[in-house]
Every structure is written in C-alpha cells, then in structure tokens.
Amino acid sequence: MRLSASSNDKNMKTLSGLDGAFLSLETAATPMHVGSLHLFETPPRYRRDFRDAVKRMIASRLHLAPIFRRRLAQMPLQFANPVWIEEDVDLDYHIRRIDLPPPASWQQLQECVGKLHAEVLDRSRPLWMLYVFEGLASGDKAYYIKIHHSLLDGEAGAALAGVLVDVSPKPGRAKPVRLQTKVAERTPGALTLAGAALRHDAAQYVKLVRHLPDVVRALAGIVGGGGKPASRRPAPKTSIAGELWRNISFGPRTPINAAITGERGFAAASIPLAEVKAIAAAHEATVNDVVLALCSGALRRYLARHGGIPRKSLIATMPISLRDPGNREFTTQVTLSLVSLATHIADPVKRLQAIRAAAGATKSVAKRARSVIPIDFPTIGEPWIVGALASLYGKTRLANAIPPIANVVISNIPGPPVPLYVAGARMTGYWPLSIVEHGVGLNITLMSYGGELGIGFTAATCLVPQPQELVADILAAHQELQRHALPRLRAAARKPAARGAGRTTADRAHV
C-alpha cells in the first residue's frame, strides 16, 4: 500500500543540496559519515549490561532525535536527491556489542574504531550505527557512533550528543517510544517523490533570483573593502587581501596528499583546554588560532620524518558554521574555508602569529559572505553529475597528478563543559572522527569536553599507516608553545592593569 501525495508529504523531509552532495560523493574508498568515540568510567559494583542500557536509553529518546528514524527514499532513476522518511528502527541491528580480546589496550580500541569507520553505511536502513565495546583492561566502557554527514554536521553532532547523555548519574525515568508504522506504508510513490523534487528546485530558483542583489553587494564589499579583523587584537601588518592570497594558493604535494583506498586508521589525544587558552591569552590569539598552530607544529614534525618539510606552507581546509545562534537543526549548515598553516616557519611564535593573521583574514571574509553562502540549491541532475565525477576522480587517481587545494582538514567544535553520563557511567573522554578524501588523507577534528580538548586523527592508512605518530607530534607541539607562552604570561602578570580596561585577553580568547 502506498500513501497518496497529500497524506505522505508531511512524512517526508527533502534533503538540501549540500546534504545530498554528501550522498553523491560517497564511494567505497570515501565513506561520508562522521563519528565519535566515547569512554566511560563506571561506578563501583556496576553490574548493568552497558549495551542493553544504551539501547534502552536511545529507545526512550527517539522522539528527541528524529534522525535515528530517518531512512532514504530514492528518487526514480536517482534523477534528484532522495528524501528522508521516518519509520520504526531496529535498535538490535543498529546498536551492537563488540567484545575486544581481554585485556584490551587503548591502542587496540583505537585500531578497532578505525576499521569500523571504514565501513560504508547501509542505505536501505537509517544511516547510523553504534558499537559498544567490552573487554578493556582498564575496566572502562566505551562506544563508537557513526552517522552519515548528510544527516548532520559537527555542531548538530554535538547537539545530538546532548540528547543522548545525562548531566547526572541518576537520570529520570523515560518510557520507550515505539512507532507502529510498517515500512511499506511509509514509502512514497514515484509521483510523490518526483513532485517533491520539482517543488524543491522551483523554490530554490526563486530564492536564487531574490538573493542575487545581496550576493553582488557581499562580493563587492569583500573585493573592495576587505573588512576589519575578526577580533579586537591588533591588525596584522599585511593586508587582508594578501593573507587571502596565501590562503587560496595551492598547497605543496606531501605524502598525505594522494589518491586513497577505503581503509581507515584512528588515533586520539587530549590536551587540557585551560592550557590552550593560556597560550592564546599570551599571544593575543583565539583558541582556534592555537588549535591551527598545534596542528601545524604536529605536521611539521610528522613530515620531517616522512619526506621532509615543504618550503611552501601547507594549506588547511576549515569548516565554518553558518548556523544562527541557538540553531540545533539536524542537518548540515557549514561552508569550507582555506587557511595557511605557515608550516614553512620554524619559530613557533612567529608561526602562530602568521596563522593568526591568515585565520583573521578568512574569518573577516566569511563574516561578510555568511548571509549569502548557500546550503541549499537545485538538485535535479545532481546525483548523476556529482556521483559520476566522484567516481571518475577516484578511478583515474587524478589526486596523484594535480597539486592539492588543501593538504589537511582541521575542524574545531565547542563541546559541553560539564561532566556527562550515559546509563549511570560518567563520560571521561570524547574524541571525534571525520572524513578523508582523495588528495586529503588526514582529517584532524577537535572537540572540547569537560575541560579537555579531545583530538581525533582520522587517516587513510594507505597514506598515514601509523596515525599514532601524530599523537606524540601534537603533544610535543603543545609543549613547545607552552614553553614560549609562560614567559609572556609572567611578564603580563607583573604589569599593572590599565584603568578602565574591559575584558581581559584571557576572556577574549574563545573557541
């Protein structure tokens, strides 16, 4: 039985052009899901089956996290993006237990997560999986969850995590929510799907025409004025236009920039967030500037052992959120920017200063263009075109022949500052995983939680066989910046505070 168009429309959610692109770009070598690894400390005499407890918790909150029930309904002949439909979900399939060989080490857990991250999600089901791990030598519990990027971005992922956790080890009781609708009754017919695609594209063409004057004004402002720096810190000596040119120039070829296969590796590190903020305060920078400098220092060390540090600076591609304050919609609302990592500069302080100037120029332009950057656009024909190009790009190994636009993906996401709990167990660690692509074999995603900055290295193992090396490298880069920050902090503490001063530098340093 199929629903009529009128009764079925309310059960469908049209994918935006950006969300659909993540589906079209996916191949066996380039899965398009994001994920996170969570570590939990259980209280004494904890006897609960953690997998069953997690399953009951998710069952009780399905009404708060509709993406767990969303399944794709494909367009006829895939001529446009599919739509989301909601249906009952088989939690026994989506939530699985993995018994690591006891006593399993932290390294074994990370290797297992890397292998799971390589597996493409089944599109005939809701696009997520959760794996609960048992057997760790420490006695801790852990789970890894992955969700397709077409469903959410980093900030929406943080919001989803907020739905799945508690702020107390003793959460209130909640009754499981179960939907009683059969799959066959939920699947829209071909005419319904085609009509949804045509209405979506018509609306996007109208929106495009209406926004053209705004686009022209924004571009004129960027080209003509450049704008002021994104913070109160002193303006860089070089012009914003000059910094932008450095950011958008091609990156050098390195061992991490080539065509990839589907195998993935993962490594995790943690740095006290207070120490990162102290470095930022000492150098009149933001936390995000320091994050980029830490990644830059780590990559310099890694490349020094693997082919040498290029004379030209590496370029990072960095997601910038387009969300309005308070927007927690489960969808993708980001754009990508480019920023120089100044890896050609040996001195860590000068390197941080150069990164600060480059990132400031990027933020200035992004702020001006934010209102006109599209996250939705017409999609008829997109799956054919984008899918064919993605397949061709991988098969021809074109990434081995052309210079990379970016060398690495770096994303910094603010997370919850307070301790969180799942099924009575306190979460002690939170590390994100993300996407690598042909030509960009390393992704560094950072998420703050409970006073720690969790760093997740997701790598194509054909290019980065031992991502654990990068853990030691980023910790060394952190120690190096700390050594240079301490004298500045001591000198600043000895200076008398200026009368009428507003917020301190430490207050202004932010993620």
Short mmCIF file of C-alpha atoms in Angstrom, two decimals:
data_model
loop_
_atom_site.label_atom_id
_atom_site.label_comp_id
_atom_site.label_asym_id
_atom_site.label_seq_id
_atom_site.Cartn_x
_atom_site.Cartn_y
_atom_site.Cartn_z
CA MET A 1 0.00 0.00 0.00
CA ARG A 2 1.30 3.47 -0.91
CA LEU A 3 0.21 6.75 0.54
CA SER A 4 -1.25 9.46 -1.62
CA ALA A 5 0.78 12.59 -2.25
CA SER A 6 -1.29 14.68 0.12
CA SER A 7 -1.05 12.28 3.06
CA ASN A 8 2.59 11.46 2.51
CA ASP A 9 4.08 14.95 2.16
CA LYS A 10 4.09 15.56 5.90
CA ASN A 11 6.10 12.36 6.42
CA MET A 12 8.88 13.39 4.02
CA LYS A 13 11.82 15.72 4.55
CA THR A 14 13.62 16.95 1.45
CA LEU A 15 17.41 16.88 1.58
CA SER A 16 19.17 20.18 0.98
CA GLY A 17 21.55 20.40 -1.94
CA LEU A 18 24.52 20.26 0.47
CA ASP A 19 23.20 17.22 2.34
CA GLY A 20 22.55 15.44 -0.93
CA ALA A 21 26.06 16.17 -2.15
CA PHE A 22 27.50 14.07 0.70
CA LEU A 23 25.46 11.13 -0.59
CA SER A 24 26.53 11.67 -4.19
CA LEU A 25 30.22 11.97 -3.26
CA GLU A 26 30.29 8.69 -1.36
CA THR A 27 32.21 5.73 -2.79
CA ALA A 28 33.70 2.60 -1.23
CA ALA A 29 37.01 4.47 -0.89
CA THR A 30 35.42 7.62 0.52
CA PRO A 31 32.68 6.90 3.09
CA MET A 32 30.85 10.10 4.02
CA HIS A 33 29.98 9.55 7.67
CA VAL A 34 31.26 11.26 10.80
CA GLY A 35 31.57 9.72 14.23
CA SER A 36 32.87 9.91 17.76
CA LEU A 37 34.48 7.65 20.35
CA HIS A 38 33.28 7.94 23.95
CA LEU A 39 34.97 6.49 27.03
CA PHE A 40 33.08 5.87 30.29
CA GLU A 41 34.08 5.22 33.88
CA THR A 42 31.61 3.02 35.73
CA PRO A 43 30.87 3.39 39.43
CA PRO A 44 31.94 0.66 41.90
CA ARG A 45 29.93 -2.59 41.71
CA TYR A 46 28.45 -1.63 38.33
CA ARG A 47 26.57 -4.72 37.14
CA ARG A 48 24.44 -3.40 34.27
CA ASP A 49 24.81 -4.70 30.71
CA PHE A 50 26.09 -1.49 29.13
CA ARG A 51 24.92 -2.32 25.62
CA ASP A 52 21.38 -3.03 26.79
CA ALA A 53 21.40 0.12 28.93
CA VAL A 54 22.49 2.25 25.95
CA LYS A 55 19.79 0.64 23.79
CA ARG A 56 17.08 1.42 26.37
CA MET A 57 18.33 4.98 26.67
CA ILE A 58 18.15 5.58 22.91
CA ALA A 59 14.73 3.89 22.70
CA SER A 60 13.43 6.35 25.28
CA ARG A 61 14.69 9.36 23.31
CA LEU A 62 13.79 8.58 19.72
CA HIS A 63 11.25 11.39 19.81
CA LEU A 64 14.08 13.83 20.63
CA ALA A 65 16.43 12.56 17.93
CA PRO A 66 14.38 12.01 14.75
CA ILE A 67 17.47 11.32 12.66
CA PHE A 68 17.67 7.85 14.22
CA ARG A 69 14.40 7.02 12.41
CA ARG A 70 15.17 8.66 9.06
CA ARG A 71 15.63 6.43 6.04
CA LEU A 72 16.29 7.38 2.43
CA ALA A 73 13.57 7.06 -0.19
CA GLN A 74 15.35 7.18 -3.55
CA MET A 75 14.05 9.23 -6.47
CA PRO A 76 13.04 7.36 -9.64
CA LEU A 77 16.23 6.75 -11.65
CA GLN A 78 18.01 8.85 -8.97
CA PHE A 79 17.39 11.97 -11.07
CA ALA A 80 17.41 14.17 -7.93
CA ASN A 81 18.27 13.93 -4.27
CA PRO A 82 16.29 11.38 -2.27
CA VAL A 83 14.04 12.40 0.61
CA TRP A 84 14.03 11.37 4.26
CA ILE A 85 11.11 9.36 5.55
CA GLU A 86 10.60 8.36 9.18
CA GLU A 87 9.86 4.81 10.25
CA ASP A 88 10.37 2.40 13.11
CA VAL A 89 14.00 1.47 13.71
CA ASP A 90 15.54 -1.90 14.60
CA LEU A 91 17.79 -0.99 17.54
CA ASP A 92 19.13 -4.55 17.77
CA TYR A 93 20.62 -4.03 14.31
CA HIS A 94 21.91 -0.50 14.89
CA ILE A 95 23.37 -0.98 18.39
CA ARG A 96 25.90 -3.79 18.58
CA ARG A 97 28.30 -5.16 21.15
CA ILE A 98 31.95 -5.84 20.34
CA ASP A 99 33.99 -7.95 22.75
CA LEU A 100 37.63 -6.92 22.44
CA PRO A 101 40.14 -9.67 23.33
CA PRO A 102 40.70 -9.02 27.05
CA PRO A 103 42.66 -7.37 28.47
CA ALA A 104 42.33 -4.99 25.52
CA SER A 105 44.55 -1.90 25.37
CA TRP A 106 43.69 1.67 24.41
CA GLN A 107 45.64 1.10 21.19
CA GLN A 108 43.53 -1.95 20.29
CA LEU A 109 40.34 0.05 20.84
CA GLN A 110 41.51 2.81 18.51
CA GLU A 111 42.50 0.32 15.81
CA CYS A 112 39.09 -1.35 16.00
CA VAL A 113 37.34 2.02 15.74
CA GLY A 114 39.42 2.86 12.66
CA LYS A 115 38.32 -0.35 10.95
CA LEU A 116 34.66 0.27 11.79
CA HIS A 117 34.93 3.82 10.46
CA ALA A 118 35.96 2.40 7.09
CA GLU A 119 32.66 0.55 6.60
CA VAL A 120 30.04 2.27 4.43
CA LEU A 121 26.57 2.57 5.98
CA ASP A 122 23.67 0.56 4.53
CA ARG A 123 21.36 2.99 2.67
CA SER A 124 18.37 0.69 2.96
CA ARG A 125 18.31 1.48 6.70
CA PRO A 126 18.65 4.64 8.82
CA LEU A 127 22.19 5.88 8.28
CA TRP A 128 23.79 5.33 11.67
CA MET A 129 25.44 2.64 13.79
CA LEU A 130 26.59 2.42 17.41
CA TYR A 131 29.12 -0.11 18.73
CA VAL A 132 29.56 -0.79 22.46
CA PHE A 133 32.96 -2.17 23.48
CA GLU A 134 33.68 -4.60 26.30
CA GLY A 135 36.97 -6.09 27.45
CA LEU A 136 39.13 -3.02 28.06
CA ALA A 137 41.97 -3.69 30.50
CA SER A 138 41.04 -0.55 32.44
CA GLY A 139 37.53 -1.85 33.09
CA ASP A 140 36.07 1.22 31.39
CA LYS A 141 33.18 1.08 28.94
CA ALA A 142 33.28 2.67 25.51
CA TYR A 143 31.17 3.18 22.45
CA TYR A 144 31.72 4.47 18.94
CA ILE A 145 28.84 6.01 16.99
CA LYS A 146 28.83 6.97 13.32
CA ILE A 147 26.20 8.93 11.41
CA HIS A 148 26.12 9.93 7.75
CA HIS A 149 27.20 13.52 7.11
CA SER A 150 24.04 14.08 5.08
CA LEU A 151 22.17 13.96 8.41
CA LEU A 152 24.26 16.39 10.45
CA ASP A 153 27.43 18.47 10.77
CA GLY A 154 29.77 18.93 13.73
CA GLU A 155 27.60 21.32 15.73
CA ALA A 156 24.48 19.23 15.13
CA GLY A 157 26.51 16.21 16.24
CA ALA A 158 27.32 17.98 19.49
CA ALA A 159 23.62 18.77 19.92
CA LEU A 160 22.76 15.11 19.28
CA ALA A 161 25.27 14.04 21.93
CA GLY A 162 23.42 16.33 24.33
CA VAL A 163 20.22 14.40 23.67
CA LEU A 164 21.89 11.03 24.34
CA VAL A 165 23.54 11.91 27.65
CA ASP A 166 22.53 12.98 31.15
CA VAL A 167 24.00 15.58 33.48
CA SER A 168 23.50 13.24 36.45
CA PRO A 169 24.41 9.59 37.07
CA LYS A 170 20.74 9.04 38.02
CA PRO A 171 18.58 10.18 35.08
CA GLY A 172 14.83 10.43 35.33
CA ARG A 173 12.72 7.56 34.06
CA ALA A 174 11.50 7.73 30.46
CA LYS A 175 9.23 5.36 28.60
CA PRO A 176 10.48 3.90 25.30
CA VAL A 177 8.87 5.37 22.20
CA ARG A 178 7.91 2.85 19.54
CA LEU A 179 6.47 3.64 16.13
CA GLN A 180 3.99 1.15 14.73
CA THR A 181 4.15 2.11 11.06
CA LYS A 182 5.18 -0.53 8.54
CA VAL A 183 7.91 0.27 6.00
CA ALA A 184 5.63 -0.37 3.02
CA GLU A 185 3.14 2.17 4.34
CA ARG A 186 5.86 4.79 4.71
CA THR A 187 7.47 4.50 1.27
CA PRO A 188 6.24 7.30 -1.04
CA GLY A 189 5.30 6.55 -4.62
CA ALA A 190 7.22 7.71 -7.69
CA LEU A 191 4.86 10.60 -8.44
CA THR A 192 5.09 11.85 -4.85
CA LEU A 193 8.89 11.77 -4.95
CA ALA A 194 9.07 13.48 -8.34
CA GLY A 195 6.68 16.18 -7.19
CA ALA A 196 8.76 16.83 -4.09
CA ALA A 197 11.90 17.25 -6.22
CA LEU A 198 10.21 19.66 -8.64
CA ARG A 199 8.77 21.79 -5.82
CA HIS A 200 12.15 21.90 -4.07
CA ASP A 201 14.00 23.05 -7.18
CA ALA A 202 11.35 25.63 -8.09
CA ALA A 203 11.65 27.14 -4.62
CA GLN A 204 15.44 27.22 -4.87
CA TYR A 205 15.41 29.01 -8.24
CA VAL A 206 13.07 31.66 -6.83
CA LYS A 207 15.31 32.06 -3.79
CA LEU A 208 18.41 32.33 -6.00
CA VAL A 209 16.91 35.18 -8.03
CA ARG A 210 15.80 37.04 -4.92
CA HIS A 211 19.25 36.80 -3.32
CA LEU A 212 21.28 37.89 -6.36
CA PRO A 213 21.45 41.57 -5.25
CA ASP A 214 22.68 40.50 -1.81
CA VAL A 215 25.35 38.29 -3.41
CA VAL A 216 26.58 41.16 -5.59
CA ARG A 217 26.76 43.55 -2.62
CA ALA A 218 28.61 40.99 -0.49
CA LEU A 219 31.16 40.27 -3.22
CA ALA A 220 31.70 43.97 -3.84
CA GLY A 221 32.32 44.52 -0.15
CA ILE A 222 34.83 41.68 0.04
CA VAL A 223 36.77 42.77 -3.05
CA GLY A 224 36.63 46.46 -2.25
CA GLY A 225 36.93 46.78 1.49
CA GLY A 226 38.17 43.53 2.95
CA GLY A 227 36.65 44.38 6.29
CA LYS A 228 38.10 44.74 9.74
CA PRO A 229 39.88 41.94 11.56
CA ALA A 230 37.55 39.49 13.26
CA SER A 231 38.60 40.36 16.84
CA ARG A 232 39.91 43.23 18.96
CA ARG A 233 43.52 42.16 18.56
CA PRO A 234 45.89 44.45 16.64
CA ALA A 235 45.52 44.38 12.87
CA PRO A 236 48.18 42.36 11.04
CA LYS A 237 50.87 44.26 9.17
CA THR A 238 49.99 42.60 5.88
CA SER A 239 46.73 43.36 4.11
CA ILE A 240 43.73 41.08 4.30
CA ALA A 241 43.90 40.67 0.52
CA GLY A 242 47.50 39.47 0.83
CA GLU A 243 46.60 36.97 3.54
CA LEU A 244 43.70 35.68 1.47
CA TRP A 245 46.01 35.11 -1.48
CA ARG A 246 48.25 32.97 0.72
CA ASN A 247 45.22 31.01 1.89
CA ILE A 248 43.79 30.22 -1.54
CA SER A 249 47.06 29.27 -3.24
CA PHE A 250 47.56 25.54 -3.87
CA GLY A 251 49.28 23.54 -1.16
CA PRO A 252 52.53 21.63 -1.70
CA ARG A 253 52.50 17.94 -2.52
CA THR A 254 53.21 15.78 0.53
CA PRO A 255 52.95 12.06 1.41
CA ILE A 256 49.47 12.65 2.87
CA ASN A 257 48.12 14.12 -0.39
CA ALA A 258 47.30 11.43 -2.95
CA ALA A 259 44.51 9.10 -4.05
CA ILE A 260 43.27 6.89 -1.20
CA THR A 261 41.72 3.50 -0.56
CA GLY A 262 38.91 2.70 1.86
CA GLU A 263 40.99 1.58 4.87
CA ARG A 264 40.98 3.95 7.85
CA GLY A 265 43.13 4.49 10.90
CA PHE A 266 42.28 6.46 14.02
CA ALA A 267 44.24 7.94 16.89
CA ALA A 268 43.13 10.10 19.80
CA ALA A 269 44.84 12.64 22.05
CA SER A 270 43.76 15.02 24.81
CA ILE A 271 45.12 18.39 25.93
CA PRO A 272 43.88 20.45 28.91
CA LEU A 273 41.71 23.23 27.50
CA ALA A 274 42.93 25.69 30.15
CA GLU A 275 46.49 25.31 28.85
CA VAL A 276 45.35 26.02 25.28
CA LYS A 277 43.51 29.13 26.48
CA ALA A 278 46.61 30.27 28.37
CA ILE A 279 48.68 30.05 25.18
CA ALA A 280 46.00 32.01 23.34
CA ALA A 281 45.99 34.69 26.04
CA ALA A 282 49.77 35.01 25.99
CA HIS A 283 49.83 35.66 22.25
CA GLU A 284 46.68 37.78 21.82
CA ALA A 285 45.15 34.93 19.80
CA THR A 286 41.97 32.87 19.85
CA VAL A 287 41.77 29.24 20.86
CA ASN A 288 41.11 28.39 17.21
CA ASP A 289 44.37 30.12 16.21
CA VAL A 290 46.23 27.98 18.76
CA VAL A 291 44.49 24.83 17.53
CA LEU A 292 45.71 25.56 14.00
CA ALA A 293 49.21 26.24 15.33
CA LEU A 294 49.24 22.94 17.24
CA CYS A 295 48.21 21.05 14.09
CA SER A 296 50.83 22.96 12.10
CA GLY A 297 53.57 22.06 14.58
CA ALA A 298 52.49 18.41 14.60
CA LEU A 299 52.52 18.23 10.78
CA ARG A 300 55.98 19.78 10.65
CA ARG A 301 57.28 17.04 12.94
CA TYR A 302 55.49 14.28 11.05
CA LEU A 303 56.66 15.44 7.62
CA ALA A 304 60.23 15.91 8.86
CA ARG A 305 60.29 12.11 9.29
CA HIS A 306 58.29 11.37 6.12
CA GLY A 307 59.70 13.13 3.07
CA GLY A 308 60.74 16.46 4.58
CA ILE A 309 59.01 19.76 5.39
CA PRO A 310 57.98 21.55 2.16
CA ARG A 311 59.30 25.06 1.56
CA LYS A 312 55.78 26.17 0.76
CA SER A 313 53.25 26.29 3.59
CA LEU A 314 50.62 23.60 3.97
CA ILE A 315 47.01 24.74 3.48
CA ALA A 316 44.19 23.57 5.73
CA THR A 317 40.55 23.48 4.80
CA MET A 318 38.48 24.52 7.80
CA PRO A 319 34.69 24.21 8.17
CA ILE A 320 32.91 27.42 9.19
CA SER A 321 29.44 27.12 10.69
CA LEU A 322 26.59 29.01 9.00
CA ARG A 323 24.18 28.33 11.87
CA ASP A 324 22.31 31.10 13.60
CA PRO A 325 22.74 31.20 17.40
CA GLY A 326 20.59 28.53 19.04
CA ASN A 327 20.01 26.61 15.78
CA ARG A 328 20.31 22.87 16.56
CA GLU A 329 18.55 21.51 13.49
CA PHE A 330 19.77 18.06 12.47
CA THR A 331 21.22 18.94 9.07
CA THR A 332 24.46 20.24 7.55
CA GLN A 333 24.98 24.02 7.74
CA VAL A 334 28.66 24.67 7.09
CA THR A 335 30.92 26.01 4.40
CA LEU A 336 34.61 25.31 3.85
CA SER A 337 37.37 27.90 4.01
CA LEU A 338 41.11 27.74 3.37
CA VAL A 339 43.82 28.95 5.72
CA SER A 340 47.61 28.84 5.57
CA LEU A 341 49.27 26.82 8.37
CA ALA A 342 52.61 28.64 7.99
CA THR A 343 54.46 25.31 8.19
CA HIS A 344 57.44 26.88 6.40
CA ILE A 345 58.16 28.97 9.53
CA ALA A 346 60.34 27.16 12.08
CA ASP A 347 59.86 29.54 15.00
CA PRO A 348 56.64 28.50 16.83
CA VAL A 349 55.73 32.04 17.96
CA LYS A 350 56.21 33.56 14.52
CA ARG A 351 54.27 30.65 13.07
CA LEU A 352 51.35 31.31 15.45
CA GLN A 353 51.40 35.00 14.53
CA ALA A 354 51.27 34.15 10.83
CA ILE A 355 48.40 31.73 11.39
CA ARG A 356 46.57 34.36 13.43
CA ALA A 357 46.79 36.81 10.53
CA ALA A 358 45.73 34.20 7.95
CA ALA A 359 42.81 32.95 10.03
CA GLY A 360 41.71 36.50 10.77
CA ALA A 361 41.52 37.30 7.06
CA THR A 362 39.48 34.16 6.41
CA LYS A 363 37.06 34.94 9.25
CA SER A 364 36.65 38.52 8.05
CA VAL A 365 35.59 37.40 4.58
CA ALA A 366 33.41 34.58 5.94
CA LYS A 367 31.60 37.04 8.20
CA ARG A 368 30.78 39.30 5.23
CA ALA A 369 29.72 36.43 2.97
CA ARG A 370 27.93 34.33 5.59
CA SER A 371 24.42 35.51 4.72
CA VAL A 372 24.73 34.69 1.02
CA ILE A 373 26.57 31.35 1.13
CA PRO A 374 24.02 28.70 0.04
CA ILE A 375 23.46 25.44 1.91
CA ASP A 376 20.61 24.52 -0.41
CA PHE A 377 20.35 24.70 -4.19
CA PRO A 378 18.57 22.97 -7.11
CA THR A 379 19.33 19.25 -7.16
CA ILE A 380 17.73 17.75 -10.29
CA GLY A 381 20.60 16.01 -12.08
CA GLU A 382 22.99 16.48 -9.14
CA PRO A 383 23.27 12.77 -8.18
CA TRP A 384 24.20 11.86 -11.76
CA ILE A 385 26.76 14.63 -12.22
CA VAL A 386 28.36 14.66 -8.77
CA GLY A 387 28.33 10.87 -8.45
CA ALA A 388 29.94 10.40 -11.88
CA LEU A 389 32.62 13.00 -11.15
CA ALA A 390 33.40 11.47 -7.74
CA SER A 391 33.72 8.00 -9.27
CA LEU A 392 35.87 9.28 -12.14
CA TYR A 393 38.12 11.28 -9.81
CA GLY A 394 38.85 8.17 -7.76
CA LYS A 395 39.28 5.73 -10.65
CA THR A 396 41.65 7.98 -12.62
CA ARG A 397 43.68 8.70 -9.44
CA LEU A 398 43.74 12.32 -10.54
CA ALA A 399 44.69 13.35 -7.00
CA ASN A 400 48.16 11.92 -7.69
CA ALA A 401 48.68 14.29 -10.63
CA ILE A 402 47.34 17.68 -9.55
CA PRO A 403 48.50 19.90 -6.67
CA PRO A 404 46.20 19.77 -3.64
CA ILE A 405 43.90 22.71 -2.97
CA ALA A 406 44.25 21.78 0.71
CA ASN A 407 46.65 19.42 2.47
CA VAL A 408 44.61 18.63 5.58
CA VAL A 409 41.12 19.13 7.05
CA ILE A 410 41.03 20.75 10.50
CA SER A 411 37.79 21.30 12.42
CA ASN A 412 37.39 22.72 15.94
CA ILE A 413 33.99 22.22 17.60
CA PRO A 414 32.99 23.58 21.02
CA GLY A 415 31.51 20.86 23.20
CA PRO A 416 29.89 20.53 26.64
CA PRO A 417 31.97 21.91 29.54
CA VAL A 418 30.34 19.81 32.29
CA PRO A 419 30.64 16.08 33.09
CA LEU A 420 28.05 13.93 31.32
CA TYR A 421 26.68 10.43 31.97
CA VAL A 422 25.24 7.55 29.97
CA ALA A 423 23.40 4.73 31.72
CA GLY A 424 24.93 5.76 35.06
CA ALA A 425 28.52 5.78 33.75
CA ARG A 426 30.49 9.04 33.68
CA MET A 427 31.90 10.01 30.29
CA THR A 428 35.64 10.61 30.70
CA GLY A 429 36.62 11.10 27.06
CA TYR A 430 35.08 12.35 23.81
CA TRP A 431 37.04 12.16 20.53
CA PRO A 432 35.58 12.95 17.08
CA LEU A 433 36.17 11.12 13.78
CA SER A 434 35.50 12.58 10.36
CA ILE A 435 36.04 12.26 6.61
CA VAL A 436 39.11 11.99 4.39
CA GLU A 437 39.04 12.30 0.63
CA HIS A 438 41.19 11.68 -2.43
CA GLY A 439 44.07 14.14 -2.18
CA VAL A 440 43.49 14.84 1.53
CA GLY A 441 44.38 11.73 3.51
CA LEU A 442 44.26 13.25 7.00
CA ASN A 443 41.47 14.88 8.99
CA ILE A 444 42.09 16.45 12.42
CA THR A 445 38.88 17.19 14.31
CA LEU A 446 38.86 18.62 17.82
CA MET A 447 36.04 18.70 20.38
CA SER A 448 36.18 20.28 23.82
CA TYR A 449 34.57 18.43 26.71
CA GLY A 450 34.82 18.76 30.49
CA GLY A 451 37.96 20.91 30.45
CA GLU A 452 39.79 18.75 27.90
CA LEU A 453 40.37 19.26 24.18
CA GLY A 454 39.79 15.88 22.54
CA ILE A 455 41.73 15.48 19.29
CA GLY A 456 40.77 12.85 16.74
CA PHE A 457 43.09 11.94 13.86
CA THR A 458 41.21 10.17 11.05
CA ALA A 459 43.57 8.91 8.35
CA ALA A 460 43.62 6.91 5.15
CA THR A 461 46.06 4.19 6.18
CA CYS A 462 47.47 3.88 2.67
CA LEU A 463 48.95 7.38 3.21
CA VAL A 464 49.28 7.54 7.02
CA PRO A 465 49.96 3.95 8.16
CA GLN A 466 50.57 4.87 11.82
CA PRO A 467 48.32 7.78 12.87
CA GLN A 468 49.53 7.23 16.47
CA GLU A 469 52.70 9.09 15.47
CA LEU A 470 50.64 12.26 15.21
CA VAL A 471 49.57 11.97 18.85
CA ALA A 472 53.17 12.33 20.03
CA ASP A 473 53.72 15.10 17.48
CA ILE A 474 50.80 17.27 18.60
CA LEU A 475 51.67 16.81 22.29
CA ALA A 476 55.23 17.93 21.51
CA ALA A 477 53.89 20.95 19.59
CA HIS A 478 51.74 21.80 22.60
CA GLN A 479 54.69 21.63 25.00
CA GLU A 480 56.73 23.83 22.68
CA LEU A 481 54.08 26.54 22.56
CA GLN A 482 53.65 26.31 26.34
CA ARG A 483 57.34 26.99 26.88
CA HIS A 484 57.09 30.16 24.82
CA ALA A 485 53.82 31.24 26.44
CA LEU A 486 54.91 31.09 30.08
CA PRO A 487 57.42 33.99 29.96
CA ARG A 488 54.79 36.19 28.29
CA LEU A 489 52.20 35.33 30.92
CA ARG A 490 54.62 36.08 33.76
CA ALA A 491 55.56 39.41 32.18
CA ALA A 492 51.90 40.31 31.71
CA ALA A 493 51.16 39.44 35.36
CA ARG A 494 53.83 41.89 36.54
CA LYS A 495 52.32 44.81 34.56
CA PRO A 496 49.75 46.99 36.40
CA ALA A 497 46.25 46.77 34.96
CA ALA A 498 45.19 49.80 32.93
CA ARG A 499 42.36 51.86 34.40
CA GLY A 500 39.02 51.41 32.66
CA ALA A 501 40.15 48.21 30.97
CA GLY A 502 37.35 45.99 29.72
CA ARG A 503 37.56 42.24 29.32
CA THR A 504 40.95 40.63 29.75
CA THR A 505 42.79 38.92 26.94
CA ALA A 506 42.01 35.58 28.53
CA ASP A 507 38.30 36.47 28.44
CA ARG A 508 38.51 37.34 24.75
CA ALA A 509 40.25 34.09 23.79
CA HIS A 510 37.49 31.82 22.59
CA VAL A 511 36.87 28.69 20.55
#
